[in-house]
Amino acid sequence: MSDLRFRNEVATPHEVAAIDAALPADARGRRDLLLPALHAANDLMGWVSPGALNHICRSLNVAPADAYAVATFYDLLSVDELPPVVAMRCVDLACRIVAVPAVAPEGMHVIESPCLGLCERAPAIAIRSAGEVPSLMLVAEPEVPVQIRGPLSARIGVLDPASLDAYRTSGGFETLATARVNGPAWISDQVDTAGLMGRGGAAFPTARKWRAVLGQTVSQHYVVANADESEPGTFKDRIVMEGDPFSVIEAVALACLAAGADHAFIYLRGEYAVANERLQNAIDSSTSAGLLGELRIEIRRGAGAYICGEETAIFNSIEGFRGEPRSKPPFPVEVGLFGKPTAVNNIETLVAALAICRGDGVSTKLFCLSGHVARPGMYEVPVGTTLGEIITMSGAEHSDVQAVLMGGSAGAFATPAEFATPLTAEGMRSINATLGSGVVMVLDHSVNMADFAGRIAEFFQHESCGQCVPCRVGTVRQVELLSVGDRALLKEVDQVMTDSSICGLGQTAASAIRSAIAKGLL
Amino acid sequence: MSEFNISIDGMDVAMESGQTILAGCSSQGIDTPTLCYGDTLTPKNACRVCMVELEGSRVLVPACSRKAEPGMVIHTESDRVNQSRKMVLELLGSSVDMSQTDHFEEWCDRYDAHPERLISPDAHTRVYEDPKLDNDLYGRDYSKCILCYKCVDACGEQWQNTFAISVAGRGFKSRISVEFDAPMTDSACVYCGNCVAVCPTGALTPMTEYHMRKVGTFAPERQTETTTVCPYCGVGCNLTLHVQDNEIFKVTSPSDHSVTHGNLCIKGRFGFSHVSINRRGNLPVD
């Protein structure tokens, strides 16, 4: 692309400086730097001006139409002029069912936002300020400590998350050292024996993924840590990253060892500013202490798109394309990031693998309790704890519960009659629900289920990438048919989304609503 | 290149590695509806109208893109396939204007699709856009656009490498767009019209055809097609002249032509008005 054509708008010196500061000297041709560059412009001004876009495109040699297409894909990037300070008010599930909604400061420009991942602190507003030093300030209930601890959360709130020394004194990086001695096969064997399944929602056996990547003859392999936690009701990965960032970095390094990768990306949800800062500090201090060897770990900030948590959309987003899912096959373990074999693992999965190799087993799982509970927050409980038990722990009276949303918007509902079900994949399957990303959102009798289900439908309409017809149009029709109450036609639309969408978003966009109808909640 | 068999609707079909299920279907004379598939482009498999049932797969698979693998058992006429195709046609027909899409009505009949079922009087969203008539050579009517990505791929790395357009926005609000939704005349467009050539729904049409349709003179029964060689340069591109009432209204190139693969340049595709200008010298010079 040597003879690109540009329109006349010119970036301001401020914009040029901010964009240039975000790019290395040899950025030309590096399409994967498009999203970081757009962030730089957006962080400075609050929007991406035509001049800034032109400067980015000249620097990277990307066509302006392509960069515009990418910028308009993401909620956090604007191509229309916005005030430098905006309030993103969460209108999603946990924030929707609180008694008193959050109010943005008087006179501030308000953007209605999908789930901010602050469900345990609902209702939440994130105030984004653009400028030389951009900031994200939260207006939400106070931070809550981990409600129930276990091996995956032992350090959170106990150790200084900024201190490498504290982490090492607590035994940090010893597991990685052991794993280096024992080799990749040992790591996957440990993880396999423990039976670890992915904890982002899809429950794929982790060791099988790593072995498949390790076995590829192509020399370059990647690990992508999926920290784009966006499933409404989910906040566990944020709490882990904020509270125990060094564990995350050690766990990523362990996964790289297992998969034969020397380069990892942490694809971090764009709104997770605190996690970003702490992870970057953990990477920097671990690297300068020589603990990561030749391994490169880069954080890439998402920019507000639920779909980018899909394992192939994440590749497109990192590579600087629109975050649209790719067709499978080929699978990521063969053709992944930059076309190379890639293991994509959720943050909880990674730290669970680290705990297994440390000898702590994998007898617990992280759950995100929110909604009408006395003690919302992260619960690390033994696998096999029943739904009723965890709800009791959270301080909710069973008789007050109308329904529980399991696994988030892409999940399903459970009713009080099903409270004896263990929180395992099999248990949830037996009640046509899912563990998903560990969401347990408790709804009392005050919740209007039609409104709640309507919001789930709106969420999918908003988050559909628009690539395939069943999802792009189906999610719109789902909202409409739900509001006019045509159940028969809704079922037909749901079926085509489930059967014929390209990716998991469209395939599960109807699951919670289908479950609400089947269980008599709607 | 290895050869193997797959089963399609109970028939054993010989395939070569790399071939798609669609190729297997075509070899058996099975007529599969397609929209985002084009014989000169890698399909985006975004329209999902060609879905077939693959035994062992949780979801249906796109025939146009899914490569055949030994032992696959495919069904193209199962209830699940027919229902999916019916619903995709209804989703399309309820959201955009499909009146200029070849075969659309025929497919709706075949799959008993009634897009109006999804048009609820109380709440209904469809794509309404004023046609963008910002240049003299082709019009863009995105209320007919199904976002098949063919125009983007033809403009970009699959053929023209001009990158004037892309898909902007997200979800139902996605639109084919120039940066900042600028007029085409401000864009990188070189007016090759290769996007127009691959558009399956009439969202992109040459202005001549656009105006004929608008005033109601477009009459397929009075049209002929004549293939000739482009007179402009020495490459020798084949042109197909689309003629009505002795006037050329559109020029295409055969997609199976070894030189053009259906592509042309601005001169070949749009430089035809001089043919019918009757001021040209038609008398001997004294």
PDB file of C-alpha atoms in Angstrom, chain A residues 172-300:
ATOM      1  CA  GLY A 172       6.243 -16.258  43.585  1.00  0.00           C
ATOM      2  CA  PHE A 173       8.154 -17.380  40.463  1.00  0.00           C
ATOM      3  CA  GLU A 174       9.217 -20.613  42.162  1.00  0.00           C
ATOM      4  CA  THR A 175       6.658 -22.580  40.161  1.00  0.00           C
ATOM      5  CA  LEU A 176       7.951 -21.098  36.904  1.00  0.00           C
ATOM      6  CA  ALA A 177      11.494 -22.060  37.901  1.00  0.00           C
ATOM      7  CA  THR A 178      10.388 -25.631  38.620  1.00  0.00           C
ATOM      8  CA  ALA A 179       8.499 -25.766  35.344  1.00  0.00           C
ATOM      9  CA  ARG A 180      11.581 -24.570  33.426  1.00  0.00           C
ATOM     10  CA  VAL A 181      13.502 -27.510  34.858  1.00  0.00           C
ATOM     11  CA  ASN A 182      10.735 -30.032  34.216  1.00  0.00           C
ATOM     12  CA  GLY A 183       9.805 -28.827  30.729  1.00  0.00           C
ATOM     13  CA  PRO A 184       6.648 -28.242  28.699  1.00  0.00           C
ATOM     14  CA  ALA A 185       5.411 -31.841  28.767  1.00  0.00           C
ATOM     15  CA  TRP A 186       5.491 -31.810  32.550  1.00  0.00           C
ATOM     16  CA  ILE A 187       3.336 -28.672  32.714  1.00  0.00           C
ATOM     17  CA  SER A 188       0.692 -30.054  30.393  1.00  0.00           C
ATOM     18  CA  ASP A 189       0.754 -33.410  32.200  1.00  0.00           C
ATOM     19  CA  GLN A 190       0.117 -31.721  35.552  1.00  0.00           C
ATOM     20  CA  VAL A 191      -2.676 -29.614  34.124  1.00  0.00           C
ATOM     21  CA  ASP A 192      -4.149 -32.572  32.260  1.00  0.00           C
ATOM     22  CA  THR A 193      -4.114 -34.822  35.335  1.00  0.00           C
ATOM     23  CA  ALA A 194      -5.876 -32.119  37.310  1.00  0.00           C
ATOM     24  CA  GLY A 195      -8.495 -31.969  34.564  1.00  0.00           C
ATOM     25  CA  LEU A 196      -8.362 -28.207  34.072  1.00  0.00           C
ATOM     26  CA  MET A 197     -10.926 -26.879  31.618  1.00  0.00           C
ATOM     27  CA  GLY A 198     -10.965 -23.326  30.296  1.00  0.00           C
ATOM     28  CA  ARG A 199     -12.771 -20.943  32.592  1.00  0.00           C
ATOM     29  CA  GLY A 200     -13.721 -18.224  30.182  1.00  0.00           C
ATOM     30  CA  GLY A 201     -16.918 -20.013  29.281  1.00  0.00           C
ATOM     31  CA  ALA A 202     -16.122 -22.644  26.662  1.00  0.00           C
ATOM     32  CA  ALA A 203     -14.567 -25.221  29.057  1.00  0.00           C
ATOM     33  CA  PHE A 204     -12.029 -26.623  26.592  1.00  0.00           C
ATOM     34  CA  PRO A 205      -9.311 -28.837  28.139  1.00  0.00           C
ATOM     35  CA  THR A 206      -6.359 -26.504  28.689  1.00  0.00           C
ATOM     36  CA  ALA A 207      -3.579 -29.065  28.377  1.00  0.00           C
ATOM     37  CA  ARG A 208      -4.910 -30.279  25.048  1.00  0.00           C
ATOM     38  CA  LYS A 209      -4.676 -26.732  23.692  1.00  0.00           C
ATOM     39  CA  TRP A 210      -1.092 -26.266  24.878  1.00  0.00           C
ATOM     40  CA  ARG A 211       0.055 -29.628  23.541  1.00  0.00           C
ATOM     41  CA  ALA A 212      -1.553 -28.892  20.189  1.00  0.00           C
ATOM     42  CA  VAL A 213       0.309 -25.581  19.914  1.00  0.00           C
ATOM     43  CA  LEU A 214       3.586 -27.037  21.166  1.00  0.00           C
ATOM     44  CA  GLY A 215       3.337 -29.784  18.550  1.00  0.00           C
ATOM     45  CA  GLN A 216       3.079 -27.387  15.584  1.00  0.00           C
ATOM     46  CA  THR A 217       6.195 -27.397  13.440  1.00  0.00           C
ATOM     47  CA  VAL A 218       6.018 -23.669  12.629  1.00  0.00           C
ATOM     48  CA  SER A 219       8.644 -21.994  14.775  1.00  0.00           C
ATOM     49  CA  GLN A 220       6.728 -18.920  15.996  1.00  0.00           C
ATOM     50  CA  HIS A 221       3.974 -19.642  18.537  1.00  0.00           C
ATOM     51  CA  TYR A 222       1.923 -17.200  20.584  1.00  0.00           C
ATOM     52  CA  VAL A 223      -0.014 -17.188  23.825  1.00  0.00           C
ATOM     53  CA  VAL A 224      -2.888 -14.748  24.164  1.00  0.00           C
ATOM     54  CA  ALA A 225      -4.179 -14.181  27.656  1.00  0.00           C
ATOM     55  CA  ASN A 226      -7.842 -13.325  27.238  1.00  0.00           C
ATOM     56  CA  ALA A 227      -8.492 -10.567  29.749  1.00  0.00           C
ATOM     57  CA  ASP A 228     -11.296  -8.967  27.742  1.00  0.00           C
ATOM     58  CA  GLU A 229     -13.763  -9.870  30.465  1.00  0.00           C
ATOM     59  CA  SER A 230     -17.033  -8.427  29.160  1.00  0.00           C
ATOM     60  CA  GLU A 231     -19.721 -10.980  29.924  1.00  0.00           C
ATOM     61  CA  PRO A 232     -22.310  -9.077  31.958  1.00  0.00           C
ATOM     62  CA  GLY A 233     -22.008 -10.136  35.583  1.00  0.00           C
ATOM     63  CA  THR A 234     -18.335 -11.141  35.319  1.00  0.00           C
ATOM     64  CA  PHE A 235     -15.584  -9.387  37.258  1.00  0.00           C
ATOM     65  CA  LYS A 236     -13.360 -12.158  38.636  1.00  0.00           C
ATOM     66  CA  ASP A 237     -10.501 -11.661  36.192  1.00  0.00           C
ATOM     67  CA  ARG A 238     -10.392  -7.968  37.028  1.00  0.00           C
ATOM     68  CA  ILE A 239     -10.119  -8.738  40.731  1.00  0.00           C
ATOM     69  CA  VAL A 240      -7.325 -11.253  40.072  1.00  0.00           C
ATOM     70  CA  MET A 241      -5.404  -8.887  37.804  1.00  0.00           C
ATOM     71  CA  GLU A 242      -5.763  -5.933  40.149  1.00  0.00           C
ATOM     72  CA  GLY A 243      -5.019  -7.882  43.304  1.00  0.00           C
ATOM     73  CA  ASP A 244      -2.417 -10.391  42.155  1.00  0.00           C
ATOM     74  CA  PRO A 245      -0.857  -9.142  38.922  1.00  0.00           C
ATOM     75  CA  PHE A 246       2.426 -10.986  39.395  1.00  0.00           C
ATOM     76  CA  SER A 247       0.595 -14.322  39.503  1.00  0.00           C
ATOM     77  CA  VAL A 248      -0.969 -13.463  36.165  1.00  0.00           C
ATOM     78  CA  ILE A 249       2.437 -12.689  34.666  1.00  0.00           C
ATOM     79  CA  GLU A 250       3.984 -15.870  36.089  1.00  0.00           C
ATOM     80  CA  ALA A 251       0.991 -17.836  34.790  1.00  0.00           C
ATOM     81  CA  VAL A 252       1.344 -16.329  31.292  1.00  0.00           C
ATOM     82  CA  ALA A 253       5.031 -17.256  31.340  1.00  0.00           C
ATOM     83  CA  LEU A 254       4.108 -20.800  32.360  1.00  0.00           C
ATOM     84  CA  ALA A 255       1.621 -21.078  29.493  1.00  0.00           C
ATOM     85  CA  CYS A 256       4.273 -19.804  27.062  1.00  0.00           C
ATOM     86  CA  LEU A 257       6.629 -22.490  28.273  1.00  0.00           C
ATOM     87  CA  ALA A 258       3.924 -25.148  27.810  1.00  0.00           C
ATOM     88  CA  ALA A 259       3.001 -23.947  24.335  1.00  0.00           C
ATOM     89  CA  GLY A 260       6.524 -23.212  23.124  1.00  0.00           C
ATOM     90  CA  ALA A 261       5.834 -19.498  22.726  1.00  0.00           C
ATOM     91  CA  ASP A 262       8.313 -16.667  23.260  1.00  0.00           C
ATOM     92  CA  HIS A 263       5.793 -13.858  22.811  1.00  0.00           C
ATOM     93  CA  ALA A 264       2.528 -13.340  24.641  1.00  0.00           C
ATOM     94  CA  PHE A 265      -0.186 -10.741  24.480  1.00  0.00           C
ATOM     95  CA  ILE A 266      -2.524  -9.893  27.316  1.00  0.00           C
ATOM     96  CA  TYR A 267      -5.662  -8.592  25.631  1.00  0.00           C
ATOM     97  CA  LEU A 268      -7.079  -6.443  28.383  1.00  0.00           C
ATOM     98  CA  ARG A 269     -10.536  -4.982  28.536  1.00  0.00           C
ATOM     99  CA  GLY A 270     -10.248  -1.263  27.676  1.00  0.00           C
ATOM    100  CA  GLU A 271     -12.061  -0.079  30.807  1.00  0.00           C
ATOM    101  CA  TYR A 272      -9.725  -1.936  33.193  1.00  0.00           C
ATOM    102  CA  ALA A 273      -7.356   0.943  33.905  1.00  0.00           C
ATOM    103  CA  VAL A 274      -6.130  -0.224  37.312  1.00  0.00           C
ATOM    104  CA  ALA A 275      -5.419  -3.742  36.041  1.00  0.00           C
ATOM    105  CA  ASN A 276      -3.546  -2.208  33.103  1.00  0.00           C
ATOM    106  CA  GLU A 277      -1.254  -0.190  35.342  1.00  0.00           C
ATOM    107  CA  ARG A 278      -0.567  -3.065  37.761  1.00  0.00           C
ATOM    108  CA  LEU A 279       0.017  -5.661  35.060  1.00  0.00           C
ATOM    109  CA  GLN A 280       2.395  -3.324  33.220  1.00  0.00           C
ATOM    110  CA  ASN A 281       4.305  -2.741  36.438  1.00  0.00           C
ATOM    111  CA  ALA A 282       4.437  -6.498  37.028  1.00  0.00           C
ATOM    112  CA  ILE A 283       5.738  -7.118  33.504  1.00  0.00           C
ATOM    113  CA  ASP A 284       8.331  -4.360  33.774  1.00  0.00           C
ATOM    114  CA  SER A 285       9.680  -5.360  37.174  1.00  0.00           C
ATOM    115  CA  SER A 286       9.690  -9.088  36.387  1.00  0.00           C
ATOM    116  CA  THR A 287      11.473  -8.417  33.110  1.00  0.00           C
ATOM    117  CA  SER A 288      14.119  -6.181  34.667  1.00  0.00           C
ATOM    118  CA  ALA A 289      14.684  -8.746  37.416  1.00  0.00           C
ATOM    119  CA  GLY A 290      15.417 -11.260  34.650  1.00  0.00           C
ATOM    120  CA  LEU A 291      12.582 -13.537  35.699  1.00  0.00           C
ATOM    121  CA  LEU A 292      11.000 -13.766  32.261  1.00  0.00           C
ATOM    122  CA  GLY A 293      14.161 -14.582  30.318  1.00  0.00           C
ATOM    123  CA  GLU A 294      13.658 -13.940  26.604  1.00  0.00           C
ATOM    124  CA  LEU A 295       9.885 -13.908  26.917  1.00  0.00           C
ATOM    125  CA  ARG A 296       8.037 -10.798  25.695  1.00  0.00           C
ATOM    126  CA  ILE A 297       4.678 -10.033  27.254  1.00  0.00           C
ATOM    127  CA  GLU A 298       2.714  -7.133  25.775  1.00  0.00           C
ATOM    128  CA  ILE A 299      -0.556  -5.707  26.992  1.00  0.00           C
ATOM    129  CA  ARG A 300      -3.022  -4.729  24.309  1.00  0.00           C
TER     130      ARG A 300
END
